[in-house]
């Protein structure tokens, strides 16, 4: 990160974003890492407040100023998303500090003064002391137990690593020429790290197979007549039935900052709020479209059959006429040849008779002269 912090003035890293304002591509990872350093720097992002929203306006504006000095977001990424991301990273950093520098010492029964002295590198003394005092309150303890319980409910650990859901989705969209469905997102976000086509856990495999079966069973017989967007809508609907509903307006599988209102449009009906009847309505529409397409195909086939029949009949008549003409010409030719043969034979016969008569006359004349 030093190279980013030490960038020359007026030099910024250009970060691309998708249509939802989420950073994507190689530079998105750099941005995420840079925001992490901000969240871990107490002089920029203080740790001694309970909630992110309690930070002063000056602190928030300063964070945005630093980010925009180092990165060109091209006006595609909202400042609120940047601050929200830093807030989440700040929360994660607090959790890491608590695990590494606080919990073990408390379990060992160390005195509070010794815990104060176990200040993590880079964390301001006053902020560390505030954190230690905060973690020791009953409210913080109850919150910690609640977080532990939530973590036990995570059944499908993703394998996106530091690439980010938004970048993975963008890569899939570029490859397929369309946005992936939520079911497709779940699959490539939970593939094994060894590069195989299998999912990373038996639970993931089972729930994915169940969802795929529901999609297949919900489709009419001829899937080939469906438009791709119809399949995507159906897969998204099935996804909300199989997996836990999206909570707090967040959309699972889309990455940080994605909300229902952003994905589907403000004021629109979201996927998570649609009931099973919506799926039935969707299937009915798709079935009606399927029937309409079959009727269109049948009408086209009837026209095509009629055209082929007319072409065959015309071809037959033409060939019959040509055959008849050929036979007549062939018969005439044979008749002429036969006539010529007969004439030749008749002439030969006449010549033979003439020769015979001449010979007879000559013989008679010869006999008469001899007497």
CSV table of C-alpha atoms in Angstrom, one decimal, residues 15-371:
chain,number,residue,atom,x,y,z
A,15,UNK,CA,-11.3,2.2,-10.9
A,16,UNK,CA,-14.1,0.9,-13.0
A,17,UNK,CA,-17.6,0.1,-11.7
A,18,UNK,CA,-20.7,-1.8,-12.8
A,19,UNK,CA,-24.1,-0.4,-13.4
A,20,UNK,CA,-24.9,-0.6,-9.7
A,21,UNK,CA,-21.9,1.6,-8.7
A,22,UNK,CA,-19.9,-1.3,-7.3
A,23,UNK,CA,-16.1,-1.2,-8.0
A,24,UNK,CA,-15.0,-4.1,-10.3
A,25,UNK,CA,-11.8,-5.3,-11.9
A,26,UNK,CA,-8.2,-5.5,-10.8
A,27,UNK,CA,-8.1,-1.9,-9.4
A,28,UNK,CA,-11.2,-2.6,-7.2
A,29,UNK,CA,-9.0,-4.9,-5.0
A,30,UNK,CA,-6.5,-2.1,-4.6
A,31,UNK,CA,-9.2,0.2,-3.6
A,32,UNK,CA,-10.6,-2.3,-1.0
A,33,UNK,CA,-7.1,-2.8,0.4
A,34,UNK,CA,-6.5,0.9,0.6
A,35,UNK,CA,-9.8,1.4,2.4
A,36,UNK,CA,-8.7,-1.3,4.9
A,37,UNK,CA,-5.5,0.7,5.7
A,38,UNK,CA,-7.7,3.8,6.3
A,39,UNK,CA,-10.0,1.8,8.7
A,40,UNK,CA,-6.9,0.6,10.6
A,41,UNK,CA,-5.3,4.1,10.9
A,42,UNK,CA,-6.6,5.7,14.1
A,43,UNK,CA,-5.4,9.2,13.1
A,44,UNK,CA,-7.7,9.1,10.1
A,45,UNK,CA,-10.5,6.8,11.3
A,46,UNK,CA,-10.7,6.8,15.1
A,47,UNK,CA,-11.8,3.6,16.9
A,48,UNK,CA,-13.2,5.2,20.0
A,49,UNK,CA,-16.8,5.4,19.0
A,50,UNK,CA,-19.5,2.8,19.3
A,51,UNK,CA,-21.0,3.3,15.9
A,52,UNK,CA,-19.7,4.4,12.6
A,53,UNK,CA,-22.3,7.1,12.4
A,54,UNK,CA,-21.0,8.7,15.6
A,55,UNK,CA,-17.8,9.9,13.8
A,56,UNK,CA,-17.6,13.6,13.1
A,57,UNK,CA,-18.5,15.1,9.7
A,58,UNK,CA,-14.9,16.3,9.5
A,59,UNK,CA,-13.5,12.7,9.8
A,60,UNK,CA,-15.9,11.4,7.1
A,61,UNK,CA,-15.1,14.2,4.7
A,62,UNK,CA,-11.4,13.7,5.3
A,63,UNK,CA,-11.7,10.0,4.5
A,64,UNK,CA,-13.4,10.8,1.2
A,65,UNK,CA,-10.8,13.5,0.4
A,66,UNK,CA,-8.0,11.0,0.8
A,67,UNK,CA,-9.8,8.3,-1.3
A,68,UNK,CA,-10.5,10.7,-4.1
A,69,UNK,CA,-6.9,12.0,-4.1
A,70,UNK,CA,-5.6,8.4,-4.7
A,71,UNK,CA,-8.4,7.0,-6.9
A,72,UNK,CA,-10.4,8.2,-9.8
A,73,UNK,CA,-13.8,6.6,-9.3
A,74,UNK,CA,-15.2,8.3,-12.5
A,75,UNK,CA,-18.3,9.4,-10.7
A,76,UNK,CA,-19.6,5.9,-10.7
A,77,UNK,CA,-19.1,5.0,-7.0
A,78,UNK,CA,-21.2,6.8,-4.4
A,79,UNK,CA,-19.4,8.4,-1.5
A,80,UNK,CA,-21.9,6.8,0.8
A,81,UNK,CA,-20.8,3.3,-0.4
A,82,UNK,CA,-17.1,4.2,0.2
A,83,UNK,CA,-17.9,5.3,3.8
A,84,UNK,CA,-20.1,2.3,4.4
A,85,UNK,CA,-17.2,0.0,3.2
A,86,UNK,CA,-14.8,1.8,5.5
A,87,UNK,CA,-17.3,1.4,8.4
A,88,UNK,CA,-17.5,-2.3,7.8
A,89,UNK,CA,-13.8,-2.7,7.6
A,90,UNK,CA,-13.4,-0.6,10.8
A,91,UNK,CA,-15.9,-3.0,12.5
A,92,UNK,CA,-13.9,-6.0,11.3
A,93,UNK,CA,-10.6,-4.5,12.6
A,94,UNK,CA,-12.1,-4.0,16.0
A,95,UNK,CA,-13.1,-7.6,16.1
A,96,UNK,CA,-9.6,-8.7,15.1
A,97,UNK,CA,-8.1,-6.5,17.9
A,98,UNK,CA,-10.4,-8.0,20.4
A,99,UNK,CA,-9.6,-11.6,19.4
A,100,UNK,CA,-5.8,-11.1,19.3
A,101,UNK,CA,-5.1,-8.7,22.1
A,102,UNK,CA,-8.0,-8.8,24.6
A,103,UNK,CA,-9.9,-12.1,24.9
A,104,UNK,CA,-7.0,-14.3,25.9
A,105,UNK,CA,-5.8,-11.9,28.5
A,106,UNK,CA,-9.3,-11.7,30.0
A,107,UNK,CA,-9.7,-15.4,30.0
A,108,UNK,CA,-6.3,-15.6,31.9
A,109,UNK,CA,-7.6,-13.2,34.5
A,110,UNK,CA,-5.0,-10.5,33.7
A,111,UNK,CA,-5.6,-7.1,35.5
A,112,UNK,CA,-7.0,-4.3,33.5
A,113,UNK,CA,-3.8,-2.3,33.7
A,114,UNK,CA,-1.9,-5.1,32.0
A,115,UNK,CA,-4.5,-5.2,29.3
A,116,UNK,CA,-4.1,-1.5,28.8
A,117,UNK,CA,-0.4,-2.0,28.3
A,118,UNK,CA,-1.0,-4.7,25.7
A,119,UNK,CA,-1.6,-2.0,23.1
A,120,UNK,CA,-1.6,-3.4,19.5
A,121,UNK,CA,0.9,-1.8,17.2
A,122,UNK,CA,-0.4,1.3,15.4
A,123,UNK,CA,-3.4,1.7,17.7
A,124,UNK,CA,-3.5,5.0,19.7
A,125,UNK,CA,-3.3,4.5,23.5
A,126,UNK,CA,-6.4,6.5,24.2
A,127,UNK,CA,-8.4,4.6,21.5
A,128,UNK,CA,-7.2,1.2,22.8
A,129,UNK,CA,-8.1,2.1,26.4
A,130,UNK,CA,-11.6,3.1,25.2
A,131,UNK,CA,-12.0,-0.2,23.3
A,132,UNK,CA,-11.0,-2.2,26.4
A,133,UNK,CA,-13.4,-0.4,28.6
A,134,UNK,CA,-16.2,-0.8,26.0
A,135,UNK,CA,-15.6,-4.5,25.6
A,136,UNK,CA,-15.9,-5.0,29.4
A,137,UNK,CA,-19.4,-3.7,29.5
A,138,UNK,CA,-22.5,-6.0,29.8
A,139,UNK,CA,-23.9,-4.5,26.6
A,140,UNK,CA,-20.8,-5.4,24.6
A,141,UNK,CA,-20.8,-8.9,26.1
A,142,UNK,CA,-24.4,-9.4,25.0
A,143,UNK,CA,-23.6,-8.1,21.5
A,144,UNK,CA,-20.6,-10.4,21.3
A,145,UNK,CA,-22.8,-13.5,22.1
A,146,UNK,CA,-25.3,-12.4,19.5
A,147,UNK,CA,-22.5,-12.2,16.9
A,148,UNK,CA,-21.3,-15.6,17.8
A,149,UNK,CA,-24.8,-17.0,17.3
A,150,UNK,CA,-25.1,-15.4,13.9
A,151,UNK,CA,-21.8,-16.9,12.8
A,152,UNK,CA,-23.0,-20.4,13.7
A,153,UNK,CA,-25.8,-19.9,11.2
A,154,UNK,CA,-23.5,-19.4,8.2
A,155,UNK,CA,-23.9,-22.6,6.3
A,156,UNK,CA,-22.3,-21.8,2.9
A,157,UNK,CA,-18.9,-20.2,3.1
A,158,UNK,CA,-17.9,-18.5,-0.1
A,159,UNK,CA,-14.6,-18.9,-1.9
A,160,UNK,CA,-14.5,-15.5,-3.6
A,161,UNK,CA,-11.5,-14.6,-1.5
A,162,UNK,CA,-10.3,-11.0,-2.2
A,163,UNK,CA,-11.7,-10.9,-5.7
A,164,UNK,CA,-15.1,-9.6,-4.6
A,165,UNK,CA,-18.6,-10.7,-5.6
A,166,UNK,CA,-19.1,-7.7,-7.9
A,167,UNK,CA,-16.0,-8.6,-9.9
A,168,UNK,CA,-16.9,-12.2,-10.1
A,169,UNK,CA,-20.3,-11.4,-11.4
A,170,UNK,CA,-18.8,-9.0,-14.0
A,171,UNK,CA,-16.4,-11.7,-15.2
A,172,UNK,CA,-19.3,-14.1,-15.6
A,173,UNK,CA,-21.4,-11.5,-17.4
A,174,UNK,CA,-18.6,-10.8,-19.8
A,175,UNK,CA,-18.1,-14.5,-20.5
A,176,UNK,CA,-21.8,-15.3,-21.0
A,177,UNK,CA,-22.9,-12.0,-22.6
A,178,UNK,CA,-25.6,-11.5,-19.9
A,179,UNK,CA,-25.9,-11.0,-16.1
A,180,UNK,CA,-25.8,-14.3,-14.2
A,181,UNK,CA,-28.9,-15.4,-12.2
A,182,UNK,CA,-28.6,-15.5,-8.4
A,183,UNK,CA,-28.5,-19.3,-8.6
A,184,UNK,CA,-25.5,-19.1,-11.0
A,185,UNK,CA,-23.9,-16.6,-8.7
A,186,UNK,CA,-24.1,-19.0,-5.8
A,187,UNK,CA,-22.5,-21.7,-7.8
A,188,UNK,CA,-19.4,-19.9,-9.0
A,189,UNK,CA,-19.0,-18.1,-5.6
A,190,UNK,CA,-18.9,-21.4,-3.8
A,191,UNK,CA,-16.6,-23.5,-6.1
A,192,UNK,CA,-13.7,-25.4,-4.6
A,193,UNK,CA,-10.4,-23.6,-4.6
A,194,UNK,CA,-8.7,-26.5,-6.5
A,195,UNK,CA,-10.3,-25.3,-9.8
A,196,UNK,CA,-12.8,-28.2,-10.1
A,197,UNK,CA,-16.5,-27.9,-10.9
A,198,UNK,CA,-17.6,-29.1,-7.5
A,199,UNK,CA,-18.9,-26.9,-4.8
A,200,UNK,CA,-16.9,-26.4,-1.6
A,201,UNK,CA,-19.1,-28.3,0.8
A,202,UNK,CA,-21.7,-31.0,0.9
A,203,UNK,CA,-24.3,-28.6,2.2
A,204,UNK,CA,-23.7,-26.2,-0.7
A,205,UNK,CA,-23.9,-29.1,-3.2
A,206,UNK,CA,-27.2,-30.3,-1.6
A,207,UNK,CA,-29.0,-26.9,-1.6
A,208,UNK,CA,-27.8,-26.1,-5.1
A,209,UNK,CA,-29.0,-29.4,-6.5
A,210,UNK,CA,-32.3,-28.9,-4.7
A,211,UNK,CA,-32.7,-25.4,-6.3
A,212,UNK,CA,-31.8,-26.7,-9.8
A,213,UNK,CA,-34.4,-29.5,-9.5
A,214,UNK,CA,-37.1,-26.9,-8.5
A,215,UNK,CA,-36.1,-24.8,-11.5
A,216,UNK,CA,-36.3,-27.8,-13.8
A,217,UNK,CA,-39.7,-29.0,-12.4
A,218,UNK,CA,-41.1,-25.5,-12.8
A,219,UNK,CA,-40.4,-25.2,-16.5
A,220,UNK,CA,-42.8,-26.4,-19.3
A,221,UNK,CA,-41.7,-29.3,-21.3
A,222,UNK,CA,-39.8,-27.6,-24.1
A,223,UNK,CA,-37.1,-25.5,-22.4
A,224,UNK,CA,-35.7,-24.5,-25.8
A,225,UNK,CA,-38.7,-22.2,-26.5
A,226,UNK,CA,-37.8,-20.0,-23.4
A,227,UNK,CA,-36.1,-16.7,-23.7
A,228,UNK,CA,-32.9,-16.6,-21.6
A,229,UNK,CA,-34.3,-13.8,-19.5
A,230,UNK,CA,-37.3,-15.9,-18.5
A,231,UNK,CA,-35.0,-18.6,-17.2
A,232,UNK,CA,-33.0,-16.0,-15.2
A,233,UNK,CA,-36.2,-14.6,-13.6
A,234,UNK,CA,-37.3,-18.1,-12.7
A,235,UNK,CA,-34.0,-19.0,-11.2
A,236,UNK,CA,-34.0,-15.8,-9.1
A,237,UNK,CA,-37.5,-16.7,-7.8
A,238,UNK,CA,-36.4,-20.2,-6.9
A,239,UNK,CA,-33.3,-18.8,-5.2
A,240,UNK,CA,-35.4,-16.8,-2.8
A,241,UNK,CA,-37.5,-19.9,-1.9
A,242,UNK,CA,-34.5,-22.2,-1.2
A,243,UNK,CA,-32.1,-19.8,0.5
A,244,UNK,CA,-32.7,-17.5,3.4
A,245,UNK,CA,-34.5,-14.3,2.5
A,246,UNK,CA,-32.4,-11.2,2.0
A,247,UNK,CA,-32.3,-9.2,5.2
A,248,UNK,CA,-32.1,-5.5,6.0
A,249,UNK,CA,-32.5,-4.7,2.3
A,250,UNK,CA,-29.2,-6.3,1.4
A,251,UNK,CA,-28.9,-8.7,-1.6
A,252,UNK,CA,-26.8,-11.8,-1.0
A,253,UNK,CA,-24.3,-12.7,-3.7
A,254,UNK,CA,-23.9,-9.2,-5.2
A,255,UNK,CA,-21.2,-7.8,-2.9
A,256,UNK,CA,-21.0,-4.8,-0.7
A,257,UNK,CA,-23.4,-1.9,-1.2
A,258,UNK,CA,-26.0,-3.8,-3.2
A,259,UNK,CA,-29.6,-3.3,-2.0
A,260,UNK,CA,-32.9,-4.4,-3.3
A,261,UNK,CA,-33.9,-0.8,-4.2
A,262,UNK,CA,-30.7,-0.4,-6.1
A,263,UNK,CA,-31.0,-3.7,-8.0
A,264,UNK,CA,-34.7,-3.5,-8.8
A,265,UNK,CA,-35.4,0.2,-8.7
A,266,UNK,CA,-36.8,2.4,-6.0
A,267,UNK,CA,-40.4,1.7,-5.2
A,268,UNK,CA,-40.5,-1.6,-7.1
A,269,UNK,CA,-41.5,-4.9,-5.8
A,270,UNK,CA,-38.4,-6.9,-4.7
A,271,UNK,CA,-37.7,-10.5,-5.3
A,272,UNK,CA,-37.5,-11.2,-1.6
A,273,UNK,CA,-41.1,-10.0,-1.0
A,274,UNK,CA,-42.7,-12.0,-3.7
A,275,UNK,CA,-44.6,-15.0,-2.7
A,276,UNK,CA,-45.1,-18.5,-4.2
A,277,UNK,CA,-48.1,-17.1,-6.2
A,278,UNK,CA,-45.6,-14.9,-8.0
A,279,UNK,CA,-43.8,-18.0,-9.2
A,280,UNK,CA,-47.1,-19.5,-10.3
A,281,UNK,CA,-48.0,-16.4,-12.2
A,282,UNK,CA,-44.6,-16.4,-13.9
A,283,UNK,CA,-44.9,-20.0,-14.9
A,284,UNK,CA,-48.4,-19.4,-16.3
A,285,UNK,CA,-47.0,-16.5,-18.4
A,286,UNK,CA,-44.2,-18.6,-19.6
A,287,UNK,CA,-46.5,-21.5,-20.4
A,288,UNK,CA,-48.8,-19.2,-22.4
A,289,UNK,CA,-45.8,-17.9,-24.3
A,290,UNK,CA,-44.8,-21.6,-24.9
A,291,UNK,CA,-48.3,-22.4,-26.3
A,292,UNK,CA,-48.2,-19.3,-28.5
A,293,UNK,CA,-44.8,-20.3,-29.8
A,294,UNK,CA,-46.0,-23.8,-30.6
A,295,UNK,CA,-49.1,-22.4,-32.5
A,296,UNK,CA,-46.8,-20.1,-34.5
A,297,UNK,CA,-44.5,-23.0,-35.3
A,298,UNK,CA,-47.5,-25.2,-36.4
A,299,UNK,CA,-48.9,-22.4,-38.6
A,300,UNK,CA,-45.4,-21.9,-40.2
A,301,UNK,CA,-45.2,-25.7,-40.8
A,302,UNK,CA,-48.6,-25.7,-42.4
A,303,UNK,CA,-47.6,-22.9,-44.8
A,304,UNK,CA,-44.3,-24.6,-45.5
A,305,UNK,CA,-46.1,-28.0,-46.2
A,306,UNK,CA,-48.5,-26.3,-48.6
A,307,UNK,CA,-45.7,-24.6,-50.4
A,308,UNK,CA,-43.7,-27.9,-50.7
A,309,UNK,CA,-46.8,-29.7,-52.0
A,310,UNK,CA,-47.4,-27.0,-54.6
A,311,UNK,CA,-43.7,-27.1,-55.6
A,312,UNK,CA,-43.8,-30.9,-55.8
A,313,UNK,CA,-47.0,-30.9,-58.0
A,314,UNK,CA,-45.5,-28.3,-60.3
A,315,UNK,CA,-42.3,-30.2,-60.6
A,316,UNK,CA,-44.3,-33.4,-61.3
A,317,UNK,CA,-46.3,-31.7,-64.1
A,318,UNK,CA,-43.1,-30.3,-65.6
A,319,UNK,CA,-41.3,-33.6,-65.5
A,320,UNK,CA,-44.4,-35.4,-67.0
A,321,UNK,CA,-44.6,-32.9,-69.8
A,322,UNK,CA,-40.9,-33.3,-70.5
A,323,UNK,CA,-41.2,-37.0,-70.4
A,324,UNK,CA,-44.1,-37.1,-72.8
A,325,UNK,CA,-42.3,-34.8,-75.2
A,326,UNK,CA,-39.2,-37.1,-75.0
A,327,UNK,CA,-41.3,-40.2,-75.6
A,328,UNK,CA,-43.0,-38.7,-78.6
A,329,UNK,CA,-39.7,-37.6,-80.1
A,330,UNK,CA,-38.3,-41.0,-79.4
A,331,UNK,CA,-41.3,-42.7,-81.1
A,332,UNK,CA,-41.1,-40.5,-84.1
A,333,UNK,CA,-37.4,-41.2,-84.4
A,334,UNK,CA,-38.0,-44.9,-84.2
A,335,UNK,CA,-40.8,-44.6,-86.8
A,336,UNK,CA,-38.5,-42.8,-89.1
A,337,UNK,CA,-35.8,-45.3,-88.7
A,338,UNK,CA,-38.3,-48.1,-89.3
A,339,UNK,CA,-39.6,-46.4,-92.4
A,340,UNK,CA,-36.1,-45.9,-93.7
A,341,UNK,CA,-35.3,-49.6,-93.1
A,342,UNK,CA,-38.5,-50.7,-94.9
A,343,UNK,CA,-37.8,-48.4,-97.8
A,344,UNK,CA,-34.3,-49.8,-98.1
A,345,UNK,CA,-35.5,-53.3,-98.0
A,346,UNK,CA,-38.2,-52.5,-100.6
A,347,UNK,CA,-35.6,-50.9,-102.9
A,348,UNK,CA,-33.3,-53.9,-102.5
A,349,UNK,CA,-36.2,-56.2,-103.4
A,350,UNK,CA,-37.0,-54.1,-106.5
A,351,UNK,CA,-33.4,-54.0,-107.5
A,352,UNK,CA,-33.2,-57.8,-107.1
A,353,UNK,CA,-36.3,-58.3,-109.3
A,354,UNK,CA,-35.1,-55.9,-111.9
A,355,UNK,CA,-31.8,-57.8,-112.1
A,356,UNK,CA,-33.7,-61.0,-112.3
A,357,UNK,CA,-36.0,-59.8,-115.1
A,358,UNK,CA,-33.0,-58.4,-117.0
A,359,UNK,CA,-31.2,-61.7,-116.7
A,360,UNK,CA,-34.3,-63.5,-117.9
A,361,UNK,CA,-34.7,-61.2,-120.9
A,362,UNK,CA,-31.1,-61.5,-121.7
A,363,UNK,CA,-31.3,-65.3,-121.5
A,364,UNK,CA,-34.4,-65.3,-123.8
A,365,UNK,CA,-32.8,-63.1,-126.3
A,366,UNK,CA,-29.7,-65.2,-126.3
A,367,UNK,CA,-31.7,-68.3,-127.0
A,368,UNK,CA,-33.7,-66.7,-129.9
A,369,UNK,CA,-30.6,-65.5,-131.6
A,370,UNK,CA,-29.0,-68.9,-131.5
A,371,UNK,CA,-31.9,-70.5,-133.4
